[in-house]
mmCIF file of C-alpha atoms in Angstrom:
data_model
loop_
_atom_site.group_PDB
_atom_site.id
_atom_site.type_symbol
_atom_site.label_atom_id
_atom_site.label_comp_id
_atom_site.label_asym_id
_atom_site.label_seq_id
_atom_site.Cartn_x
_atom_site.Cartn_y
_atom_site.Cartn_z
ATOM 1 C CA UNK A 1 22.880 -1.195 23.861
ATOM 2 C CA UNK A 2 23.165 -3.622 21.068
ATOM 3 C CA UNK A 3 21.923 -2.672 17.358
ATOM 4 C CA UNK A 4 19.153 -5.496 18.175
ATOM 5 C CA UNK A 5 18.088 -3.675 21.176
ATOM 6 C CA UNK A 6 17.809 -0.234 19.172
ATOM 7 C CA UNK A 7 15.582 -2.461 16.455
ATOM 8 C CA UNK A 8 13.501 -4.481 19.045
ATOM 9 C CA UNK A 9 12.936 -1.246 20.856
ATOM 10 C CA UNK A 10 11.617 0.789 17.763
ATOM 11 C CA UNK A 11 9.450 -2.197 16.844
ATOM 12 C CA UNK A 12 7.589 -2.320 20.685
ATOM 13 C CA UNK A 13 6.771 1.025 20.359
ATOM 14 C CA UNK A 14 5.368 1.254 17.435
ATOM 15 C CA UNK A 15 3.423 -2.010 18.112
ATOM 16 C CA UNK A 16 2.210 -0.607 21.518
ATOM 17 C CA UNK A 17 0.569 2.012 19.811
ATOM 18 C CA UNK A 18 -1.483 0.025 17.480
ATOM 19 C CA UNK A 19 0.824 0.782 14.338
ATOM 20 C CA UNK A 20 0.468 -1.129 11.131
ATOM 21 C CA UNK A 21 2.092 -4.640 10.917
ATOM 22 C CA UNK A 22 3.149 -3.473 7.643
ATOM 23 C CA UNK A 23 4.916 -0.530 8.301
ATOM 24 C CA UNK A 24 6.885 -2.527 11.349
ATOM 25 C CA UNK A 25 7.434 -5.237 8.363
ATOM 26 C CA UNK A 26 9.458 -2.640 6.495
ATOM 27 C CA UNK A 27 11.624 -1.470 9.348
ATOM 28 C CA UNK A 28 12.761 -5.073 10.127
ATOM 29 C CA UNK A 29 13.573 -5.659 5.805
ATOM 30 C CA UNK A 30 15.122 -2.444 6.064
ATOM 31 C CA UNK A 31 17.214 -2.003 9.447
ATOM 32 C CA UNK A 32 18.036 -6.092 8.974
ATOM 33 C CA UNK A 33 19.983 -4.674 5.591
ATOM 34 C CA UNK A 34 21.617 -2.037 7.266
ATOM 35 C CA UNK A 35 22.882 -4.847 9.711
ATOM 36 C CA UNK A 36 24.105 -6.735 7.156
ATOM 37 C CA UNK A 37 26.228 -3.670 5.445
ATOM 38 C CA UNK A 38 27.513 -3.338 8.867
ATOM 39 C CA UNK A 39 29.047 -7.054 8.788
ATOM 40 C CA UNK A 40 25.892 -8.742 9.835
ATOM 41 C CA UNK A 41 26.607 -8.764 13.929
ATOM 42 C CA UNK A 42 23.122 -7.473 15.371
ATOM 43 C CA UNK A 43 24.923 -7.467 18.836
ATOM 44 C CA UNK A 44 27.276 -5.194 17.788
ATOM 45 C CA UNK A 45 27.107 -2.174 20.419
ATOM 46 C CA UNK A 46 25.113 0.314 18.859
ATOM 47 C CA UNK A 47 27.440 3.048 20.379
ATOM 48 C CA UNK A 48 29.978 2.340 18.132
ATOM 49 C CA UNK A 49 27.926 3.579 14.662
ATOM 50 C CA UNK A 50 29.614 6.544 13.430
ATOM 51 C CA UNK A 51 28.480 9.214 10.763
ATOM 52 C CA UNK A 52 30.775 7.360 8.541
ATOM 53 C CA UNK A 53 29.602 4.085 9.298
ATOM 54 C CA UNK A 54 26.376 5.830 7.742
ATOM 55 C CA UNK A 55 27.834 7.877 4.488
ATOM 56 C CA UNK A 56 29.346 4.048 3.844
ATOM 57 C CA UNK A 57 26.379 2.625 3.796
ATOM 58 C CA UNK A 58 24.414 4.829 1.585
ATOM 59 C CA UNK A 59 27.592 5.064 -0.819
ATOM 60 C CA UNK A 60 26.585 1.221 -0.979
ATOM 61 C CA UNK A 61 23.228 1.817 -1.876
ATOM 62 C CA UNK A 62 24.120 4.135 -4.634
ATOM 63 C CA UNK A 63 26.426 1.400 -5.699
ATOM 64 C CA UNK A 64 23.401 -0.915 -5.962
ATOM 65 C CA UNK A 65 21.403 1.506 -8.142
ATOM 66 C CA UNK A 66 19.128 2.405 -5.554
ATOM 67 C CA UNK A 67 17.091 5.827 -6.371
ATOM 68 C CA UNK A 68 17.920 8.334 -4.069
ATOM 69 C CA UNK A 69 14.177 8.730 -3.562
ATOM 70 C CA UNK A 70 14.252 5.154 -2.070
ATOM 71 C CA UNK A 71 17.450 5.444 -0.603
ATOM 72 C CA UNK A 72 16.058 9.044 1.676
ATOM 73 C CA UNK A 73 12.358 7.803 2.309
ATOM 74 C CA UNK A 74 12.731 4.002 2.447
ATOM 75 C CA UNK A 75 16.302 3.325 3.706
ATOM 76 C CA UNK A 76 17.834 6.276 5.961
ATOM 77 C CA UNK A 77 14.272 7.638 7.061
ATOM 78 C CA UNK A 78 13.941 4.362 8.973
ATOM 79 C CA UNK A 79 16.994 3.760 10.239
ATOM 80 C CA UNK A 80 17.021 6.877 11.492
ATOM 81 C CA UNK A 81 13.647 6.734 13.085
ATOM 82 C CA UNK A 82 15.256 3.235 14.781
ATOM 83 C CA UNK A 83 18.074 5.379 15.987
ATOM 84 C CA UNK A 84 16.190 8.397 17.067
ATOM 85 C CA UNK A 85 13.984 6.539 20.039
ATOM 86 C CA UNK A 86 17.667 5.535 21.683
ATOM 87 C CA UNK A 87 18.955 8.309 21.325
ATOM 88 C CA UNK A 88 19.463 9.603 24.442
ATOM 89 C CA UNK A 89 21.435 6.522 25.404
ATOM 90 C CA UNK A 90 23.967 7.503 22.765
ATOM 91 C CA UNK A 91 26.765 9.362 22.985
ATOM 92 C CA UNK A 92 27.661 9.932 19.402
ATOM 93 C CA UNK A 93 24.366 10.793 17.164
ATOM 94 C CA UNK A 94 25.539 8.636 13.814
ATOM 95 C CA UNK A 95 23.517 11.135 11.744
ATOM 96 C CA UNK A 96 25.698 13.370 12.895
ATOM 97 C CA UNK A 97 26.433 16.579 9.820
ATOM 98 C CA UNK A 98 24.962 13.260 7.267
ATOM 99 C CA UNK A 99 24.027 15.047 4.242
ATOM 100 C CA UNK A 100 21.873 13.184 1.464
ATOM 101 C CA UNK A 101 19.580 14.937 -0.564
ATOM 102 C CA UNK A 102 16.748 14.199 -2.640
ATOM 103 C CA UNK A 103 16.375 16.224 -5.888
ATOM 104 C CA UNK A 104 12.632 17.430 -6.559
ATOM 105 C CA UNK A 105 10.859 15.049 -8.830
ATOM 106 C CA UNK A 106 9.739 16.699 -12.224
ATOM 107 C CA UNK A 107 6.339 16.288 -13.073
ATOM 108 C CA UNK A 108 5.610 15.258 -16.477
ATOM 109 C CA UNK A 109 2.326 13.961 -16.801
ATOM 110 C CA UNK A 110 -0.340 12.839 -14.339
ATOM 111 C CA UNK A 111 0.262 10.911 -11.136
ATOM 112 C CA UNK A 112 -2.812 8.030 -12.477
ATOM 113 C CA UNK A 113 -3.750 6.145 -15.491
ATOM 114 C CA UNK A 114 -5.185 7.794 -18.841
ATOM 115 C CA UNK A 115 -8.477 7.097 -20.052
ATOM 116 C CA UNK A 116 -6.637 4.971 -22.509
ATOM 117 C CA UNK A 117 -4.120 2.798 -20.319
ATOM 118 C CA UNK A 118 -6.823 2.702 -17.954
ATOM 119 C CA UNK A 119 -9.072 0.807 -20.543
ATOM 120 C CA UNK A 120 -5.879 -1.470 -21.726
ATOM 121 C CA UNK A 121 -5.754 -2.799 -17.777
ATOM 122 C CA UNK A 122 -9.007 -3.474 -17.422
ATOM 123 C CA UNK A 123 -9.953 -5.075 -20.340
ATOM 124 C CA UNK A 124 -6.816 -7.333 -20.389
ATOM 125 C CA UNK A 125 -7.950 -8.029 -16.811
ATOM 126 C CA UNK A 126 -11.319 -9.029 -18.154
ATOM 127 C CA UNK A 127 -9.783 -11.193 -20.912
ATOM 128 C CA UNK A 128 -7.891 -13.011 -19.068
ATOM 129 C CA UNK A 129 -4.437 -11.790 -20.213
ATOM 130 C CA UNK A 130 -1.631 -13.404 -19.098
ATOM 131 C CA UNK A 131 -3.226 -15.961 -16.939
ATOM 132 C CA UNK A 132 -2.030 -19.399 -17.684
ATOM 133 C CA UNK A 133 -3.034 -22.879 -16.413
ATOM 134 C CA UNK A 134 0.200 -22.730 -13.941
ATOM 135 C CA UNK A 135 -0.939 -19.568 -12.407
ATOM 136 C CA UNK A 136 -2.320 -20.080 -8.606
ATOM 137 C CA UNK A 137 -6.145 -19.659 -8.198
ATOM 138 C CA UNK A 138 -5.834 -16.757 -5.425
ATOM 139 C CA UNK A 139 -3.405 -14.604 -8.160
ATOM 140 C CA UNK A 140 -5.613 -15.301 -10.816
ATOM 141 C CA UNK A 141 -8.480 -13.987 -9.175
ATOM 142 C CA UNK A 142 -6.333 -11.170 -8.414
ATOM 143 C CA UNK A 143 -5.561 -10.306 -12.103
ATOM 144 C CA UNK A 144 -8.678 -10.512 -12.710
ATOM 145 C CA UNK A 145 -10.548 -8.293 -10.269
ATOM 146 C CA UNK A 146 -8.297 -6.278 -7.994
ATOM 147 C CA UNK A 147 -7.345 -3.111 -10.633
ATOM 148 C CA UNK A 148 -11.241 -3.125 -11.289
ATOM 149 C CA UNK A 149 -11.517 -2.656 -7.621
ATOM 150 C CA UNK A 150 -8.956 -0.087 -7.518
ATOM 151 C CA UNK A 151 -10.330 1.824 -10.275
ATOM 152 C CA UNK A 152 -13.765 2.011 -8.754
ATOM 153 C CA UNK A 153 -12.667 2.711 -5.405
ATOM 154 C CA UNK A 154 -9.570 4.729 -5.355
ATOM 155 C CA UNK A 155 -8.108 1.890 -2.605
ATOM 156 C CA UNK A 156 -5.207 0.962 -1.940
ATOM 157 C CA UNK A 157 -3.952 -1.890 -3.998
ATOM 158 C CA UNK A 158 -3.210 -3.887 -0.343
ATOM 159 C CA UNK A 159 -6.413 -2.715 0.708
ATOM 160 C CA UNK A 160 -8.089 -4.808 -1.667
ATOM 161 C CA UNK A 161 -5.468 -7.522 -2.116
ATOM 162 C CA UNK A 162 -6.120 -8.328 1.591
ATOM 163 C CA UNK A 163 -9.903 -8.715 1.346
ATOM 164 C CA UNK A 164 -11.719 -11.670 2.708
ATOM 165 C CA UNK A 165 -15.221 -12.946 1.866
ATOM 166 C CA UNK A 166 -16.660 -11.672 4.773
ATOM 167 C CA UNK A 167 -15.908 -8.132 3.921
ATOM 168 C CA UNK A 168 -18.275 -8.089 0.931
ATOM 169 C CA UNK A 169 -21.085 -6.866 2.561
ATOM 170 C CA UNK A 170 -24.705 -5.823 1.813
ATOM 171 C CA UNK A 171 -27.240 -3.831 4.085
ATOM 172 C CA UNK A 172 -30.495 -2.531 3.098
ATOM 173 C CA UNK A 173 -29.931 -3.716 -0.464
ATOM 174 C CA UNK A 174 -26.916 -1.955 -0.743
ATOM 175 C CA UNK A 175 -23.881 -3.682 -1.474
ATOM 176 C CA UNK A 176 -20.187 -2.512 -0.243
ATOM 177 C CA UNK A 177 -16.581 -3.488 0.767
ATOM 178 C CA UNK A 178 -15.555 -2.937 3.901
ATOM 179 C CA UNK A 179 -12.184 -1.809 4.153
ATOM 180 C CA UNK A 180 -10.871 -2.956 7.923
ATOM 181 C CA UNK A 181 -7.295 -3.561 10.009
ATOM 182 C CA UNK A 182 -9.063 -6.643 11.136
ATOM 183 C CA UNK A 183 -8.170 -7.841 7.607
ATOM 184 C CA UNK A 184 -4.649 -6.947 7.381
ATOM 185 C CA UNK A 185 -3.786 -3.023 7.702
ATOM 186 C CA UNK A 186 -4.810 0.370 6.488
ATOM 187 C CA UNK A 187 -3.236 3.557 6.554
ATOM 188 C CA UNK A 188 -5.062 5.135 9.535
ATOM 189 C CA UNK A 189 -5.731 2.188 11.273
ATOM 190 C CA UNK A 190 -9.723 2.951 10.615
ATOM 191 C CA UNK A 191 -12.151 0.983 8.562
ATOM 192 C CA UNK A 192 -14.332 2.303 5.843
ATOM 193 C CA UNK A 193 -17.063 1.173 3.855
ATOM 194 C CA UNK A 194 -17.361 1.904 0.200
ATOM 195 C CA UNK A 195 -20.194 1.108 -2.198
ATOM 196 C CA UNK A 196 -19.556 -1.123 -5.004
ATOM 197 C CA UNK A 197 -19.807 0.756 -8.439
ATOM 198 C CA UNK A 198 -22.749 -0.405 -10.159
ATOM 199 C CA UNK A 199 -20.204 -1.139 -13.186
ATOM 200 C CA UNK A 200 -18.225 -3.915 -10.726
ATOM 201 C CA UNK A 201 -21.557 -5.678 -10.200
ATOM 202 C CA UNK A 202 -22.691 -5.475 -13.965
ATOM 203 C CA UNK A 203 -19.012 -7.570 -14.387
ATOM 204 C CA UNK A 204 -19.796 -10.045 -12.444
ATOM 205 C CA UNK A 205 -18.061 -9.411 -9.235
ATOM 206 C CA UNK A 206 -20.535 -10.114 -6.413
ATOM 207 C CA UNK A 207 -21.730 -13.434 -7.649
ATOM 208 C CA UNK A 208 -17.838 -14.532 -8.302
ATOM 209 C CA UNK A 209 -17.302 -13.672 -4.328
ATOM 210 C CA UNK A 210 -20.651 -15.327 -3.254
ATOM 211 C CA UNK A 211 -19.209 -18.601 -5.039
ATOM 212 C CA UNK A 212 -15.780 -18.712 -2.987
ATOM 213 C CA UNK A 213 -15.105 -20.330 0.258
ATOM 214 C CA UNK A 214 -14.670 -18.042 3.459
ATOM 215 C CA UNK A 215 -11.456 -16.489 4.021
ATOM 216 C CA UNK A 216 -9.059 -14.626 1.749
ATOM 217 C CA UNK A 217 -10.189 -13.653 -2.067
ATOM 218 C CA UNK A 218 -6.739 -12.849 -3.642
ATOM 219 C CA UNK A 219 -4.372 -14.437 -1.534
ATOM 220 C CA UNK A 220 -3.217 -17.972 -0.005
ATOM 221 C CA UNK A 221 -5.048 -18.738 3.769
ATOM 222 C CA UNK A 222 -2.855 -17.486 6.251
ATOM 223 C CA UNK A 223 -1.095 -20.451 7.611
ATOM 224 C CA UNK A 224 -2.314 -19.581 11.511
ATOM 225 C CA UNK A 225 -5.351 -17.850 12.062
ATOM 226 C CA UNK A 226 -4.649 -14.009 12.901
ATOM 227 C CA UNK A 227 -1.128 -14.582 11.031
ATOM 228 C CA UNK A 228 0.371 -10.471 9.805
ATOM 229 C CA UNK A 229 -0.415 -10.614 5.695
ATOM 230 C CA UNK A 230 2.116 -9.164 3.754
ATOM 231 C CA UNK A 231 0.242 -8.291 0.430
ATOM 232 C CA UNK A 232 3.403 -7.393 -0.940
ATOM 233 C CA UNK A 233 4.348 -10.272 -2.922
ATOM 234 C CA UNK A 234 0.571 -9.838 -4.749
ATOM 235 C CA UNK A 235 1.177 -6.175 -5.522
ATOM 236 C CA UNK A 236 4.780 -7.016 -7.029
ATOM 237 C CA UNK A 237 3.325 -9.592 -9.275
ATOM 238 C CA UNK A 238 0.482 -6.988 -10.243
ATOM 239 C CA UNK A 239 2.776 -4.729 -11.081
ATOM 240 C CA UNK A 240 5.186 -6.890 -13.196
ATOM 241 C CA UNK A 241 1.882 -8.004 -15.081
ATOM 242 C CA UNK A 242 0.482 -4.224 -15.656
ATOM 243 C CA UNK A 243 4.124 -3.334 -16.797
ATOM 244 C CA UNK A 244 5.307 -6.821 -19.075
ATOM 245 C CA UNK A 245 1.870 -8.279 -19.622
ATOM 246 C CA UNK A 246 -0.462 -5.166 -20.511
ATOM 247 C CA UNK A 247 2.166 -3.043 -21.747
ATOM 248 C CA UNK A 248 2.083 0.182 -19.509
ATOM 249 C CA UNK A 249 5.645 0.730 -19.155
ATOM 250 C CA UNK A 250 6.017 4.647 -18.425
ATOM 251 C CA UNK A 251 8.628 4.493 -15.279
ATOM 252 C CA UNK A 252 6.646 7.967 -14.699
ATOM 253 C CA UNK A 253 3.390 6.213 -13.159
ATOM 254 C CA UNK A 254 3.233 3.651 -10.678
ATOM 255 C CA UNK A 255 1.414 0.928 -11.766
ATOM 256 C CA UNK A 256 -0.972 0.452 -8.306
ATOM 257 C CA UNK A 257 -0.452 3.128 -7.216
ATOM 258 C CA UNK A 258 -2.398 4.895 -10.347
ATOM 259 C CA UNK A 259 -5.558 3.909 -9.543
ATOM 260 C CA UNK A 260 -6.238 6.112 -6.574
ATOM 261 C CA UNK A 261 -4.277 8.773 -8.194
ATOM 262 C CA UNK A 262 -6.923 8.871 -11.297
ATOM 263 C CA UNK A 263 -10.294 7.994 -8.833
ATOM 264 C CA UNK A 264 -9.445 11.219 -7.075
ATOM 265 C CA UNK A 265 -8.622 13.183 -10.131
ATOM 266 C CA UNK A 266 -12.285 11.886 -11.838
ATOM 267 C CA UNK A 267 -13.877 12.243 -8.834
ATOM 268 C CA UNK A 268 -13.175 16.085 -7.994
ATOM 269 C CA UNK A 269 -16.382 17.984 -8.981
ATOM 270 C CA UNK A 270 -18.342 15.400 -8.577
ATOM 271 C CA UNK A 271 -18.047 14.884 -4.521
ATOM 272 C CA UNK A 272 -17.194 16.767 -1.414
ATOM 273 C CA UNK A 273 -13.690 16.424 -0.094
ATOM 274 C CA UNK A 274 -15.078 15.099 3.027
ATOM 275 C CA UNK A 275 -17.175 12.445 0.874
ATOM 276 C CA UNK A 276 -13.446 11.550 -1.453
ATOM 277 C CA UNK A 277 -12.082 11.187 1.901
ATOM 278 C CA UNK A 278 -13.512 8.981 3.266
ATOM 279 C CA UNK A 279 -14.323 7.058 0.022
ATOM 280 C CA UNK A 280 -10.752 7.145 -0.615
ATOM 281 C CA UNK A 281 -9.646 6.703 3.236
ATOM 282 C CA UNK A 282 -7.535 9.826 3.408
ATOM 283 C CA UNK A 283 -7.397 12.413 6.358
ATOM 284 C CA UNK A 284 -8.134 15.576 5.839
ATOM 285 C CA UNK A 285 -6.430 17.383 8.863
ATOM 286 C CA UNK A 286 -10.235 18.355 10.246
ATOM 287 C CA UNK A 287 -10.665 17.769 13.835
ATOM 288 C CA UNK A 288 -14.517 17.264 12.870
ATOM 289 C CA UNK A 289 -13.718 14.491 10.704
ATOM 290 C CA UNK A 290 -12.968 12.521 13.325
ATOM 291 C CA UNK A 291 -16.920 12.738 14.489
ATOM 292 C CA UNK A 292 -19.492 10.855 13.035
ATOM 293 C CA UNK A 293 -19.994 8.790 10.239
ATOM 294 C CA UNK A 294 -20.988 9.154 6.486
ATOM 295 C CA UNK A 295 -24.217 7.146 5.598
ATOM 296 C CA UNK A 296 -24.101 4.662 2.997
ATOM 297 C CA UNK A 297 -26.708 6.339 0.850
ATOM 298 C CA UNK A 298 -24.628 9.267 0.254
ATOM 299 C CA UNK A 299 -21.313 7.254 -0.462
ATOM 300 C CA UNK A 300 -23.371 5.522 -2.650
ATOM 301 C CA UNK A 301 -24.680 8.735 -4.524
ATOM 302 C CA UNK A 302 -21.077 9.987 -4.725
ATOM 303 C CA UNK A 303 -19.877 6.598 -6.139
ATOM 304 C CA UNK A 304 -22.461 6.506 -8.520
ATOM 305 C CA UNK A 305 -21.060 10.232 -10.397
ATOM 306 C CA UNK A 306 -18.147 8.073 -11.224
ATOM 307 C CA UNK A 307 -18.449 7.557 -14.909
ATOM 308 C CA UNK A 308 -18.187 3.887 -16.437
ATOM 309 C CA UNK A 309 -14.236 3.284 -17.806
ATOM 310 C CA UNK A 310 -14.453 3.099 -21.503
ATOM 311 C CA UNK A 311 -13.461 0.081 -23.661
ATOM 312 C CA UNK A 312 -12.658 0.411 -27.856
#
């Protein structure tokens, strides 16, 4: 069994249970670098990876400056998920007495956005900050409307960077996003409808989607129809703009992920769980959750207790 075969095996499992394109994305970037630690030779027979092979290779990533948060959840959790599903076929487990620990993170300050950097985002969004004439239409619509989204939503930022037209929807007057794997890939692999915030339609937003062309809102077509879309370039270039453009440069928050870290925080009190939950697309762990569905009327009441995002 070739270290190909133990990646190409991981990969049609995972795909043969419906998995997220973007989660099988990651395994490839990630067991393709292990490869190429290794000496790049993806026919090399995967019997022969030792425990050492292993406490090399993270060594290396140290070397590199890699966290050892990224190292443990991105890097060796992956591999060794590849690894795991062969295991049986090999008779030397290269995890084998591997040690690598990951030292509890120290909270500091809150997981989202203040009040105040949450106002700095979205009004440099609104003003157009740091969108020149050499910046591609589908990433300056991005700038311009996807933290907004975020903020009133409590999405994912590759939820919303992976909208199309078509998912900006309206029934019985009310007007929504729906969130769906058709478009790309969620979490759960289930799709959700959320109400617009009546503060996204005062700026503007429906009437700027009504005016595009079908397909995609904040990124390029897809080059065939059905192609995987990897968001990730999008949410990198959000980032570098929220952190070099806007100015929010605490390493402590993560500049997408913030959003849904501060909807949730606003929007205890003022919901249910089970309402958050599936605003926010989140399982709760509640077999009943899994029966049913939430009306839009009373997403839309629980949207609308989510006060307007102040500007000085």
């Amino acid at each position: 069994m070739t270290l190909k075969d133990v990646r190409d095996r991981w990969i049609e499992d995972r795909r043969s249970q419906g998995k997220a394109e973007r989660s099988i994305s990651i395994f490839q970037r990630n067991f393709a670098a292990f490869i190429d630690y290794l000496g790049g030779d993806e026919d090399r027979d995967a019997k022969t990876i030792t425990p050492d092979d292993i406490e090399g290779w993270i060594a290396h990533l140290l070397a590199k400056g890699l966290s050892r948060k990224s190292i443990g959840d991105s890097h060796i959790a992956l591999v060794k998920a590849g690894f795991m599903l062969s295991r049986r076929k090999l008779p030397q487990w290269p995890f084998e007495n591997v040690r690598f620990t990951v030292p509890e993170k120290r909270t500091e300050r809150s997981k989202g956005f203040t009040s105040d950097e949450a106002s700095a985002i979205l009004k440099a969004a609104r003003d157009g900050l740091g969108r020149g004439p050499r910046t591609p239409e589908t990433l300056r619509r991005a700038y311009r409307w996807v933290p907004w989204i975020c903020a009133y939503t409590g999405a994912r930022v590759g939820e919303i960077i992976q909208l199309r037209k078509q998912d900006f929807r309206e029934e019985n007057g009310i007007k929504f996003i729906r969130i769906t794997p058709e478009a790309g890939t969620t979490k759960t692999g289930m799709f959700r409808d959320v109400p617009l915030h009546e503060q996204l339609l005062a700026e503007g937003l429906w009437e700027f989607v009504a005016d595009l062309p079908p397909g995609t809102v904040f990124m390029p077509k897809p080059k065939t129809e059905g192609a995987f879309i990897d968001t990730t370039a999008v949410a990198g270039r959000l980032r570098e703009w929220i952190r070099t453009t806007v100015g929010i440069k605490d390493g402590r928050v993560q500049p997408n992920h913030a959003w849904r870290h501060r909807f949730i925080t606003v929007a205890r009190g003022k919901m249910s769980d089970e309402t958050r939950n599936k605003i926010t697309g989140h399982a709760d762990g509640n077999v009943s959750a899994g029966y049913g569905e939430t009306e839009l009327p009373v997403l839309v009441e629980a949207i609308a207790q989510m006060p307007r995002i102040a500007f000085t």
